[in-house]
Coordinates of C-alpha atoms in Angstrom, one line a residue:
X5 CA 103.4 129.9 94.4
X6 CA 104.5 130.8 90.9
X7 CA 107.7 128.6 91.2
X8 CA 105.7 125.4 91.5
X9 CA 106.6 122.8 89.0
X10 CA 103.8 122.3 86.5
X11 CA 102.1 118.9 85.9
X12 CA 99.5 118.3 83.2
X13 CA 97.3 115.2 83.1
X14 CA 94.4 114.5 80.8
X15 CA 91.6 112.0 80.4
X16 CA 90.4 111.3 76.9
X17 CA 87.4 113.4 76.0
X18 CA 84.4 111.1 76.2
X19 CA 81.9 110.6 73.4
X20 CA 78.4 111.6 74.8
X21 CA 76.4 109.2 72.7
X22 CA 74.8 107.9 75.9
X23 CA 74.9 108.2 79.7
X24 CA 78.2 107.6 81.4
X25 CA 78.9 104.2 83.1
X26 CA 81.4 102.7 85.5
X27 CA 83.8 102.1 82.5
X28 CA 84.0 105.9 82.1
X29 CA 84.8 106.3 85.8
X30 CA 88.1 104.4 85.8
X31 CA 90.1 106.8 83.7
X32 CA 88.6 109.9 85.3
X33 CA 89.0 108.6 88.9
X34 CA 92.6 107.4 88.1
X35 CA 93.5 110.8 86.7
X36 CA 91.8 112.6 89.5
X37 CA 93.8 110.5 92.1
X38 CA 97.1 111.3 90.3
X39 CA 96.2 115.0 90.1
X40 CA 95.3 115.1 93.8
X41 CA 98.5 113.3 94.7
X42 CA 100.6 115.7 92.6
X43 CA 98.9 118.6 94.3
X44 CA 99.8 117.1 97.6
X45 CA 103.4 116.9 96.4
X46 CA 103.4 120.6 95.6
X47 CA 102.9 120.6 91.8
X48 CA 100.9 123.2 90.0
X49 CA 98.5 120.8 88.4
X50 CA 96.3 121.1 85.3
X51 CA 93.8 118.3 85.1
X52 CA 91.8 118.3 81.9
X53 CA 88.7 116.2 81.0
X54 CA 85.8 116.9 78.6
X55 CA 83.6 115.6 75.9
X56 CA 84.0 114.9 72.1
X57 CA 80.7 116.1 70.7
X58 CA 80.8 115.9 66.9
X59 CA 80.2 113.1 64.4
X60 CA 77.6 111.1 62.6
X61 CA 76.5 109.1 65.6
X62 CA 75.6 112.3 67.5
X63 CA 73.8 113.6 64.5
X64 CA 71.8 110.4 64.1
X65 CA 70.9 110.1 67.8
X66 CA 69.7 113.7 67.9
X67 CA 67.5 113.1 64.8
X68 CA 66.0 110.1 66.5
X69 CA 65.0 112.4 69.4
X70 CA 63.8 115.2 67.2
X71 CA 66.2 117.6 68.6
X72 CA 69.4 119.4 67.4
X73 CA 72.8 117.8 67.9
X74 CA 73.7 120.7 70.3
X75 CA 70.6 120.1 72.4
X76 CA 71.4 116.4 72.5
X77 CA 75.0 116.8 73.7
X78 CA 74.1 119.5 76.1
X79 CA 71.8 117.1 77.9
X80 CA 74.4 114.3 78.1
X81 CA 77.2 116.6 79.1
X82 CA 75.2 117.7 82.2
X83 CA 74.9 114.1 83.2
X84 CA 78.7 113.6 82.7
X85 CA 79.4 116.6 84.9
X86 CA 76.8 115.4 87.4
X87 CA 78.7 112.1 87.7
X88 CA 82.1 113.8 88.0
X89 CA 80.7 115.9 90.9
X90 CA 79.2 112.8 92.5
X91 CA 82.5 111.0 92.2
X92 CA 84.4 114.0 93.6
X93 CA 86.4 114.6 90.5
X94 CA 88.7 117.7 90.9
X95 CA 89.3 118.6 87.2
X96 CA 90.7 122.1 86.6
X97 CA 89.3 122.5 83.1
X98 CA 86.4 120.8 81.1
X99 CA 86.6 121.1 77.4
X100 CA 83.9 120.5 74.9
X101 CA 84.7 120.2 71.2
X102 CA 81.7 122.5 70.5
X103 CA 83.5 125.3 72.4
X104 CA 84.3 128.2 70.1
X105 CA 87.9 128.4 71.1
X106 CA 88.4 124.7 70.3
X107 CA 86.8 125.1 66.9
X108 CA 89.2 128.0 66.2
X109 CA 92.2 125.9 67.1
X110 CA 91.1 122.9 65.1
X111 CA 90.5 125.0 62.0
X112 CA 93.9 126.6 62.3
X113 CA 95.6 123.2 62.8
X114 CA 93.9 121.7 59.8
X115 CA 94.9 124.7 57.6
X116 CA 98.5 124.6 58.9
X117 CA 98.8 120.9 58.1
X118 CA 97.3 121.5 54.6
X119 CA 99.7 124.4 54.0
X120 CA 102.6 122.2 55.0
X121 CA 101.6 119.6 52.5
X122 CA 100.6 117.0 55.0
X123 CA 96.9 117.1 54.2
X124 CA 95.6 116.5 50.6
X125 CA 92.2 115.9 48.9
X126 CA 91.3 112.5 47.6
X127 CA 88.5 109.9 47.7
X128 CA 87.8 107.5 50.5
X129 CA 86.7 103.9 49.8
X130 CA 86.5 101.4 52.6
X131 CA 84.7 100.1 55.6
X132 CA 83.2 102.4 58.2
X133 CA 81.8 101.7 61.7
X134 CA 79.4 104.4 62.7
X135 CA 79.2 103.6 66.5
X136 CA 83.0 103.7 66.8
X137 CA 83.5 106.5 64.2
X138 CA 86.3 104.5 62.7
X139 CA 87.4 103.5 59.2
X140 CA 88.8 100.0 58.8
X141 CA 90.6 98.1 56.0
X142 CA 89.2 94.7 55.0
X143 CA 92.1 93.0 56.7
X144 CA 91.4 94.7 60.0
X145 CA 87.8 93.5 60.2
X146 CA 87.0 90.5 62.4
X147 CA 84.5 88.1 60.8
X148 CA 83.6 91.0 58.5
X149 CA 82.7 93.2 61.5
X150 CA 84.2 96.1 63.4
X151 CA 87.2 94.8 65.4
X152 CA 86.4 97.2 68.3
X153 CA 82.6 96.7 68.9
X154 CA 81.7 93.7 66.8
X155 CA 79.0 95.5 64.9
X156 CA 78.3 95.7 61.2
X157 CA 80.3 98.0 59.0
X158 CA 79.2 99.8 55.9
X159 CA 80.9 100.6 52.6
X160 CA 81.9 104.2 52.5
X161 CA 82.9 106.2 49.4
X162 CA 83.1 110.0 49.5
X163 CA 85.4 112.9 48.8
X164 CA 87.7 113.5 51.7
X165 CA 90.9 115.1 52.9
X166 CA 93.7 112.8 54.0
X167 CA 96.6 113.2 56.4
X168 CA 99.9 111.7 55.3
X169 CA 101.2 109.3 57.9
X170 CA 104.1 107.6 56.2
X171 CA 106.6 110.5 56.7
X172 CA 106.4 109.9 60.5
X173 CA 106.6 106.1 60.6
X174 CA 110.2 105.7 61.6
X175 CA 110.1 108.4 64.3
X176 CA 106.9 106.9 65.8
X177 CA 108.4 103.4 65.8
X178 CA 111.4 104.8 67.7
X179 CA 109.1 106.7 70.1
X180 CA 107.2 103.5 70.9
X181 CA 110.1 101.1 71.1
X182 CA 113.1 103.2 72.3
X183 CA 111.5 105.6 74.9
X184 CA 109.1 105.2 77.9
X185 CA 106.4 107.2 76.1
X186 CA 104.0 104.3 76.1
X187 CA 103.0 102.7 79.5
X188 CA 103.0 99.8 79.7
X189 CA 105.7 99.4 77.0
X190 CA 104.5 95.9 76.2
X191 CA 101.8 97.5 74.1
X192 CA 104.4 98.9 71.7
X193 CA 105.0 95.5 69.9
X194 CA 101.4 95.1 68.8
X195 CA 101.2 98.7 67.6
X196 CA 104.4 98.4 65.6
X197 CA 103.5 95.0 64.1
X198 CA 99.8 95.8 63.4
X199 CA 100.1 99.3 62.0
X200 CA 103.7 100.5 61.4
X201 CA 105.4 97.4 59.8
X202 CA 102.6 96.8 57.3
X203 CA 103.0 100.5 56.3
X204 CA 101.1 103.4 57.8
X205 CA 98.1 104.2 55.8
X206 CA 97.1 107.9 55.2
X207 CA 94.4 109.0 57.6
X208 CA 91.0 110.2 56.4
X209 CA 90.5 113.5 58.2
X210 CA 87.3 115.0 56.7
X211 CA 83.8 114.0 55.8
X212 CA 81.1 115.3 53.5
X213 CA 78.3 112.8 54.4
X214 CA 77.2 114.6 57.5
X215 CA 77.3 118.2 58.8
X216 CA 77.7 118.0 62.6
X217 CA 81.3 118.9 62.8
X218 CA 83.8 121.7 62.5
X219 CA 83.8 123.1 59.0
X220 CA 87.1 123.1 57.0
X221 CA 87.6 126.8 56.5
X222 CA 88.8 126.6 52.9
X223 CA 86.3 123.9 51.8
X224 CA 83.2 124.2 53.8
X225 CA 81.3 121.2 52.4
X226 CA 83.8 119.2 54.5
X227 CA 83.8 118.9 58.2
X228 CA 86.9 117.9 60.2
X229 CA 86.8 114.2 61.0
X230 CA 86.8 113.1 64.6
X231 CA 90.5 112.4 65.4
X232 CA 92.0 115.7 64.2
X233 CA 89.1 117.4 66.1
X234 CA 89.3 115.3 69.2
X235 CA 93.0 115.0 69.7
X236 CA 93.6 118.7 69.3
X237 CA 91.7 119.3 72.6
X238 CA 94.8 118.6 74.6
X239 CA 96.5 121.8 73.3
X240 CA 93.4 123.9 72.5
X241 CA 92.4 123.7 76.2
X242 CA 95.7 125.4 77.0
X243 CA 95.2 128.2 74.5
X244 CA 97.2 126.9 71.6
X245 CA 96.1 128.9 68.5
X246 CA 93.3 130.7 70.4
X247 CA 93.0 133.5 72.9
X248 CA 90.7 131.7 75.4
X249 CA 93.6 130.6 77.7
X250 CA 97.3 131.3 78.0
X251 CA 98.6 128.1 79.6
X252 CA 100.3 126.3 76.6
X253 CA 103.8 127.5 77.4
X254 CA 103.4 126.5 81.0
X255 CA 101.9 123.1 80.8
X256 CA 102.8 121.6 77.4
X257 CA 104.0 119.0 76.8
X258 CA 101.5 116.9 78.9
X259 CA 103.0 114.7 81.6
X260 CA 100.4 112.0 81.2
X261 CA 97.6 111.3 78.7
X262 CA 95.6 108.4 80.1
X263 CA 93.3 106.4 77.7
X264 CA 91.7 103.0 77.4
X265 CA 93.2 100.5 75.0
X266 CA 90.5 100.9 72.3
X267 CA 91.8 104.4 71.5
X268 CA 95.5 103.6 72.1
X269 CA 96.3 103.6 68.4
X270 CA 95.0 107.1 67.9
X271 CA 97.1 108.5 70.8
X272 CA 100.2 106.4 70.2
X273 CA 100.4 106.9 66.4
X274 CA 98.1 109.6 65.0
X275 CA 98.6 112.2 67.8
X276 CA 102.4 112.0 67.7
X277 CA 102.3 112.3 63.9
X278 CA 100.1 115.4 64.1
X279 CA 102.4 117.0 66.6
X280 CA 105.5 116.1 64.6
X281 CA 103.9 117.7 61.5
X282 CA 103.2 120.8 63.5
X283 CA 106.8 120.8 65.0
X284 CA 105.4 120.7 68.5
X285 CA 106.8 118.8 71.5
X286 CA 105.4 115.3 72.2
X287 CA 103.6 114.3 75.4
X288 CA 105.9 112.7 78.0
X289 CA 103.8 109.6 78.7
X290 CA 100.7 107.8 77.3
X291 CA 99.3 105.5 80.0
X292 CA 97.0 102.8 78.5
X293 CA 94.7 100.8 80.7
X294 CA 92.4 97.9 79.9
X295 CA 88.7 97.7 79.9
X296 CA 86.4 97.0 82.9
X297 CA 84.7 93.9 81.6
X298 CA 81.4 92.4 82.5
X299 CA 81.1 88.7 81.8
X300 CA 84.2 88.9 79.7
X301 CA 82.9 91.8 77.5
X302 CA 84.0 95.4 77.4
X303 CA 81.5 97.7 79.2
X304 CA 79.7 99.6 76.5
X305 CA 76.4 101.4 76.1
X306 CA 76.2 99.9 72.6
X307 CA 76.6 96.4 74.0
X308 CA 74.0 96.9 76.7
X309 CA 76.0 95.8 79.7
X310 CA 76.4 99.1 81.5
X311 CA 76.8 99.4 85.3
X312 CA 75.4 102.7 86.5
X313 CA 77.8 104.3 88.9
X314 CA 75.1 106.4 90.5
X315 CA 73.4 103.1 91.7
X316 CA 76.7 101.8 93.2
X317 CA 77.8 105.2 94.7
X318 CA 74.6 105.8 96.4
X319 CA 74.7 102.4 98.1
X320 CA 78.4 102.2 99.1
X321 CA 79.7 105.8 98.8
X322 CA 81.7 107.3 96.0
X323 CA 85.0 106.6 97.8
X324 CA 84.3 102.8 98.0
X325 CA 83.6 102.7 94.3
X326 CA 86.7 104.8 93.5
X327 CA 88.9 102.5 95.6
X328 CA 87.5 99.3 94.1
X329 CA 87.9 100.2 90.4
X330 CA 91.5 101.5 91.0
X331 CA 92.5 98.5 93.2
X332 CA 91.2 96.0 90.6
X333 CA 92.7 97.5 87.5
X334 CA 96.3 96.7 86.7
X335 CA 97.8 99.1 84.1
X336 CA 97.5 97.5 80.6
X337 CA 95.2 94.7 81.7
X338 CA 91.4 94.2 81.7
X339 CA 89.6 94.2 85.0
X340 CA 86.5 91.9 85.5
X341 CA 83.6 93.6 87.2
X342 CA 81.0 91.8 89.2
X343 CA 78.8 92.7 92.2
X344 CA 80.4 89.9 94.3
X345 CA 84.0 91.0 93.5
X346 CA 83.2 94.6 94.4
X347 CA 81.4 93.9 97.7
X348 CA 84.0 91.4 98.8
X349 CA 86.7 94.0 98.1
X350 CA 84.8 96.7 100.1
X351 CA 84.4 94.2 103.0
X352 CA 87.9 92.9 103.1
X353 CA 90.0 96.0 102.5
X354 CA 87.8 98.9 103.6
X355 CA 85.5 97.5 106.3
X356 CA 87.7 94.8 107.8
X357 CA 91.0 96.4 107.0
X358 CA 91.1 100.1 107.2
X359 CA 87.8 100.8 108.9
X360 CA 88.3 98.2 111.6
X361 CA 91.8 99.5 112.3
X362 CA 90.6 103.0 112.8
X363 CA 87.6 102.1 114.9
X364 CA 89.5 99.6 117.1
X365 CA 92.4 102.0 117.7
X366 CA 90.2 105.0 118.6
X367 CA 88.0 102.8 120.8
X368 CA 91.1 101.6 122.7
X369 CA 92.4 105.1 123.3
X370 CA 89.0 106.1 124.6
X371 CA 88.6 103.0 126.8
X372 CA 92.0 102.9 128.3
X373 CA 92.9 106.7 128.5
X374 CA 89.6 108.5 128.1
X375 CA 90.4 109.6 124.6
X376 CA 93.7 111.4 125.3
X377 CA 97.1 109.6 125.4
X378 CA 99.5 110.2 128.3
X379 CA 103.0 111.4 127.2
X380 CA 105.1 108.7 128.9
X381 CA 106.5 106.2 126.4
X382 CA 108.0 102.7 126.6
X383 CA 109.2 101.0 123.4
X384 CA 109.0 97.3 122.9
X385 CA 109.0 94.4 120.5
X386 CA 107.4 94.9 117.0
X387 CA 107.7 98.7 117.2
X388 CA 110.6 99.0 114.8
X389 CA 109.2 96.9 112.1
X390 CA 105.9 98.8 112.1
X391 CA 107.7 102.1 112.1
X392 CA 110.0 101.0 109.2
X393 CA 107.0 99.9 107.2
X394 CA 105.2 103.2 107.7
X395 CA 108.2 105.5 107.0
X396 CA 109.1 103.6 103.8
X397 CA 105.6 103.8 102.4
X398 CA 105.7 107.3 100.8
X399 CA 108.7 106.5 98.6
X400 CA 107.0 103.4 97.2
X401 CA 103.7 105.1 96.5
X402 CA 105.5 108.0 94.8
X403 CA 107.2 105.6 92.5
X404 CA 104.0 103.8 91.6
X405 CA 102.2 107.1 91.0
X406 CA 104.9 108.2 88.6
X407 CA 104.5 104.9 86.8
X408 CA 100.6 105.3 86.8
X409 CA 100.4 101.9 88.5
X410 CA 97.6 102.9 90.9
X411 CA 96.6 99.4 91.9
X412 CA 100.2 98.8 93.1
X413 CA 100.2 102.1 95.0
X414 CA 97.1 101.1 96.8
X415 CA 98.4 97.7 97.5
X416 CA 101.5 99.2 99.2
X417 CA 99.3 101.4 101.4
X418 CA 97.2 98.5 102.4
X419 CA 100.4 96.5 103.3
X420 CA 100.9 99.1 106.1
X421 CA 97.2 98.8 107.1
X422 CA 97.6 95.0 107.3
X423 CA 100.9 95.4 109.2
X424 CA 99.2 97.7 111.7
X425 CA 96.3 95.2 112.3
X426 CA 98.9 92.5 112.8
X427 CA 100.7 94.8 115.3
X428 CA 97.5 94.9 117.3
X429 CA 97.5 91.1 117.5
X430 CA 101.2 91.0 118.3
X431 CA 101.2 93.5 121.1
X432 CA 97.7 92.6 122.5
X433 CA 96.9 96.0 124.0
X434 CA 94.0 94.5 126.0
X435 CA 96.5 92.3 127.8
X436 CA 98.9 95.2 128.5
X437 CA 96.0 97.2 129.9
X438 CA 95.5 94.8 132.7
X439 CA 98.9 95.8 134.2
X440 CA 98.8 99.3 135.7
X441 CA 102.6 99.5 135.5
X442 CA 102.5 99.2 131.7
X443 CA 100.5 102.3 131.0
X444 CA 103.5 103.9 129.1
X445 CA 103.9 100.7 127.0
X446 CA 100.1 100.7 126.2
X447 CA 100.3 104.4 125.3
X448 CA 103.2 103.7 123.0
X449 CA 101.4 100.9 121.2
X450 CA 98.3 103.0 120.6
X451 CA 100.4 106.0 119.5
X452 CA 102.2 103.9 117.0
X453 CA 98.9 102.7 115.6
X454 CA 97.6 106.3 115.3
X455 CA 100.8 107.4 113.5
X456 CA 100.5 104.5 111.1
X457 CA 96.9 105.3 110.4
X458 CA 97.9 109.0 109.8
X459 CA 100.5 108.1 107.2
X460 CA 98.2 105.6 105.4
X461 CA 95.2 107.9 105.4
X462 CA 97.3 110.9 104.3
X463 CA 98.4 109.0 101.2
X464 CA 95.0 107.5 100.7
X465 CA 93.4 111.0 100.7
X466 CA 94.2 111.3 97.0
X467 CA 92.3 108.2 96.2
X468 CA 89.4 108.6 98.7
X469 CA 89.1 112.3 99.3
X470 CA 85.7 112.2 101.0
X471 CA 86.4 109.6 103.7
X472 CA 90.0 110.1 104.6
X473 CA 89.5 113.5 106.2
X474 CA 86.9 111.8 108.5
X475 CA 89.4 109.1 109.4
X476 CA 92.1 111.6 110.1
X477 CA 89.7 113.6 112.3
X478 CA 88.9 110.6 114.3
X479 CA 92.5 109.8 115.1
X480 CA 93.2 113.5 116.1
X481 CA 95.5 114.3 113.1
X482 CA 95.5 118.0 112.4
X483 CA 95.8 119.3 108.8
X484 CA 99.6 120.0 109.2
X485 CA 100.2 116.6 110.7
X486 CA 98.4 115.0 107.8
X487 CA 100.5 116.7 105.1
X488 CA 102.4 115.0 102.4
X489 CA 105.6 116.4 103.8
X490 CA 105.0 114.5 107.0
X491 CA 103.9 111.2 105.4
X492 CA 107.4 109.6 105.7
X493 CA 108.0 110.9 109.3
X494 CA 107.0 109.0 112.5
X495 CA 106.1 110.8 115.7
X496 CA 104.5 113.8 114.1
X497 CA 101.3 114.0 116.1
X498 CA 101.6 115.4 119.7
X499 CA 102.3 112.7 122.3
X500 CA 99.1 113.7 124.2
X501 CA 96.9 113.3 121.0
X502 CA 93.2 113.3 121.6
X503 CA 91.0 111.0 119.4
X504 CA 87.4 111.7 118.5
X505 CA 85.1 108.7 117.9
X506 CA 83.0 109.1 114.7
X507 CA 80.8 107.3 112.3
X508 CA 81.8 103.9 110.9
X509 CA 83.8 104.7 107.8
X510 CA 82.9 101.6 105.8
X511 CA 80.0 99.6 107.1
X512 CA 80.3 95.8 106.5
X513 CA 78.0 94.5 103.8
X514 CA 75.9 91.3 103.9
X515 CA 77.2 89.8 100.6
X516 CA 74.4 87.4 99.7
X517 CA 71.6 89.9 100.6
X518 CA 73.3 92.8 98.8
X519 CA 74.0 90.9 95.6
X520 CA 70.4 89.8 95.4
X521 CA 69.2 93.4 95.9
X522 CA 71.7 94.9 93.6
X523 CA 71.0 92.5 90.8
X524 CA 67.3 93.2 91.1
X525 CA 68.0 96.9 90.8
X526 CA 70.5 96.8 87.9
X527 CA 68.9 93.9 86.1
X528 CA 72.1 92.7 84.5
X529 CA 73.2 96.3 84.0
X530 CA 70.3 97.3 81.7
X531 CA 68.5 100.6 82.1
X532 CA 69.5 103.5 84.3
X533 CA 69.5 104.5 87.9
X534 CA 66.8 106.7 89.4
X535 CA 69.5 109.4 89.8
X536 CA 70.4 109.3 86.1
X537 CA 66.7 109.1 85.1
X538 CA 65.8 112.0 87.4
X539 CA 68.6 114.2 86.1
X540 CA 67.8 113.4 82.5
X541 CA 64.1 114.1 83.0
X542 CA 64.9 117.4 84.7
X543 CA 67.2 118.5 81.9
X544 CA 64.7 117.4 79.2
X545 CA 61.7 118.8 80.9
X546 CA 63.0 122.2 82.0
X547 CA 60.9 125.2 80.9
X548 CA 62.5 127.2 78.2
X549 CA 63.0 131.0 78.6
X550 CA 63.9 133.8 76.2
X551 CA 67.0 135.9 76.4
X552 CA 64.9 138.8 77.8
X553 CA 63.8 136.6 80.8
X554 CA 67.4 135.6 81.4
X555 CA 68.6 139.2 81.4
X556 CA 66.3 140.1 84.2
X557 CA 68.6 138.2 86.6
X558 CA 71.7 140.2 87.7
X559 CA 74.4 137.6 88.5
X560 CA 77.5 139.0 90.2
X561 CA 80.7 137.6 91.6
X562 CA 81.1 138.5 95.3
X563 CA 83.7 137.8 98.0
X564 CA 82.7 136.2 101.3
X565 CA 84.0 138.6 104.0
X566 CA 82.3 136.9 106.9
X567 CA 80.0 134.0 107.6
X568 CA 78.3 132.8 110.8
X569 CA 75.3 130.7 111.8
X570 CA 71.9 132.4 112.1
X571 CA 70.6 132.2 115.6
X572 CA 67.4 130.1 116.1
X573 CA 68.1 128.2 112.8
X574 CA 70.0 125.0 112.1
X575 CA 69.9 125.5 108.3
X576 CA 70.8 129.1 107.8
X577 CA 74.1 130.9 107.4
X578 CA 74.5 134.7 107.4
X579 CA 77.0 136.2 105.0
X580 CA 78.6 139.5 104.5
X581 CA 79.4 139.7 100.8
X582 CA 81.5 142.4 99.1
X583 CA 80.1 143.1 95.6
X584 CA 82.8 145.4 94.4
X585 CA 81.1 148.5 95.8
X586 CA 79.7 147.7 99.2
X587 CA 79.0 144.8 101.5
X588 CA 75.6 143.2 101.6
X589 CA 74.0 140.7 103.9
X590 CA 72.7 137.4 102.4
X591 CA 71.2 134.5 104.2
X592 CA 71.5 131.0 102.7
X593 CA 70.1 127.7 103.9
X594 CA 73.4 125.7 103.4
X595 CA 74.5 125.2 107.0
X596 CA 74.2 121.4 106.8
X597 CA 76.7 121.4 103.8
X598 CA 79.3 124.0 104.9
X599 CA 80.9 125.4 107.9
X600 CA 81.6 129.2 107.9
X601 CA 85.4 128.7 107.7
X602 CA 85.0 126.8 104.4
X603 CA 83.5 129.8 102.7
X604 CA 85.2 132.9 104.1
X605 CA 87.5 134.4 101.5
X606 CA 85.9 132.5 98.6
X607 CA 84.4 134.1 95.5
X608 CA 80.8 133.0 94.9
X609 CA 78.0 134.1 92.7
X610 CA 74.8 135.8 93.8
X611 CA 71.6 136.8 92.2
X612 CA 71.9 140.4 93.3
X613 CA 68.6 141.9 92.3
X614 CA 66.2 139.7 94.2
X615 CA 63.7 141.5 96.4
X616 CA 64.9 141.6 100.1
X617 CA 63.3 139.0 102.3
X618 CA 63.6 138.4 106.1
X619 CA 64.7 135.0 107.2
X620 CA 64.7 134.3 111.0
X621 CA 64.8 138.1 111.6
X622 CA 67.7 138.8 109.2
X623 CA 67.1 140.7 106.0
X624 CA 68.7 139.0 103.0
X625 CA 69.7 140.9 99.9
X626 CA 70.3 138.3 97.3
X627 CA 70.7 134.6 96.8
X628 CA 73.9 132.5 96.6
X629 CA 74.0 130.2 93.7
X630 CA 74.6 126.5 94.3
X631 CA 74.1 123.2 92.5
X632 CA 72.3 120.2 93.9
X633 CA 72.6 116.6 93.0
X634 CA 70.6 114.0 94.9
X635 CA 71.2 114.8 98.6
X636 CA 74.4 116.8 98.0
X637 CA 74.8 120.5 97.4
X638 CA 77.8 122.5 96.2
X639 CA 78.1 126.3 96.3
X640 CA 79.2 127.7 92.9
X641 CA 82.7 129.1 93.4
X642 CA 84.7 131.1 90.8
X643 CA 88.4 131.8 90.2
X644 CA 89.8 134.2 92.8
X645 CA 91.3 136.2 89.9
X646 CA 87.8 137.3 88.9
X647 CA 87.1 140.6 90.7
X648 CA 84.2 141.1 93.0
X649 CA 81.4 142.9 91.2
X650 CA 82.0 141.1 87.8
X651 CA 78.8 140.4 86.0
X652 CA 78.0 136.9 84.7
X653 CA 76.6 137.0 81.2

């Protein structure tokens, strides 16, 4: 496995000044889909996300609540992580700018830039937008207000350190105009005209008017200003200038940074300048997407037009939401969000298109052949066109993934789904079934449909990771059949494939009724869902304990040696766990969430010093740790490199 080609993709680190909304979801879901696709292709993927937790706005919001900034960000970060779990985000690393190793890296970078002469002390005078944590010149303001959020700005004057930008102007202009670093490249013109041609202004990189930030080591009345702090996360998370990780040489430079257009300038100009000053390689690509807009406005907590993804996901499933936001957003352009657009997309593509194709095909195999196809075949009209469409799909999707054009990748996949539905109409299996001599032709038609579904769902599994395994199971596609390697081959499943009827993948929604109900719940996107509210109340209301109380729990990493259902119980699983010294028996009520084969060989965490208790006649010596959110549960698993018996502290 060590010879896998590395692939490094990042989201921006989100500012936890409020609860996450559907606008946050796009970037994270898009990066997750690319990461999953690259893993399918055999890459060794590092997928990074996290939170940017310093700054005046956090300090102010914490003060309003009467808590410390750290307490404030801890609460919001838990909600972010809860959302990513809910949306089935498979990040490999989560960075917080309050992490000690990140602080160490930022302080070393700041000092290195200072020692090289790129950072100097001066005085800042200008306009400052607190919600956006951004300084602006008078000419950049729109009607005297912040050009990003439209809010009032204040005069700012204070001692500060500055980063020299001018030495890098020519190199950055060439980077933007002569390479494919920026995607889409059309964005380069506005950046060059608005920021580089007028002359790059030196960047304010420290503040003295607040304290919630990373101290400058050689001048501690200053804290590092947001962009040097935030942008450094992409390399600090790999272990650059710290000892927490050792992945920098393997994964840097990043293959893709994905950001929304409001922070494009910082990633397209400031971040390359920082790296140039440090003599470090530049990222390969910066993918810039637009905003999800609501009534023509950017979705923003500060603007009060937030759509709560917990509300939407609970009603339609996380995969449907994932699909909708990726299908609607063209790289570089804004995407208008409305309840009606979303529901119609779910109905047309997922319910009527993919879901109907799967259910119709499976139903016909069951009706005409009892669920198992015969092996005799007879080719006919329309077969070749369907097969050609199916086998050409992977190459097209690969290309769009490499260009971070996910809406186009999905459109290509759904061309095959549409073609397969048309193939049903063209071949009319219900007519063929009336002729006993045409059994081989009928079997061929149905087999071709199953193979087309296999290819489509294999490639869709990166985008809809929860539902696609269910679809593949229904059509009888084994794990090997549904591999990326087989996604451009036709005739992979056995000729006598057996289907298995299952639940409706995407139930059709009554548009008018649903819009009325959804609008009454969201109330024009103000407020928060019950899920968000419940999680926030749980976090804020949890009883505090002292370190002595915590130390009473002995948390150990263990390896699952065996697992089987407990007789006379539908909820319990019996585990044999190796704790580094011996094997112990533990009983856990997670049978409705996991099958034994999903857990055998995994490293999990147990509370090892619980008093033994008998459950359905089996004595349990410990408790397996898991996390719950809503109706879902996930066992806490750890890296297989951590030895059994390791103590959590």
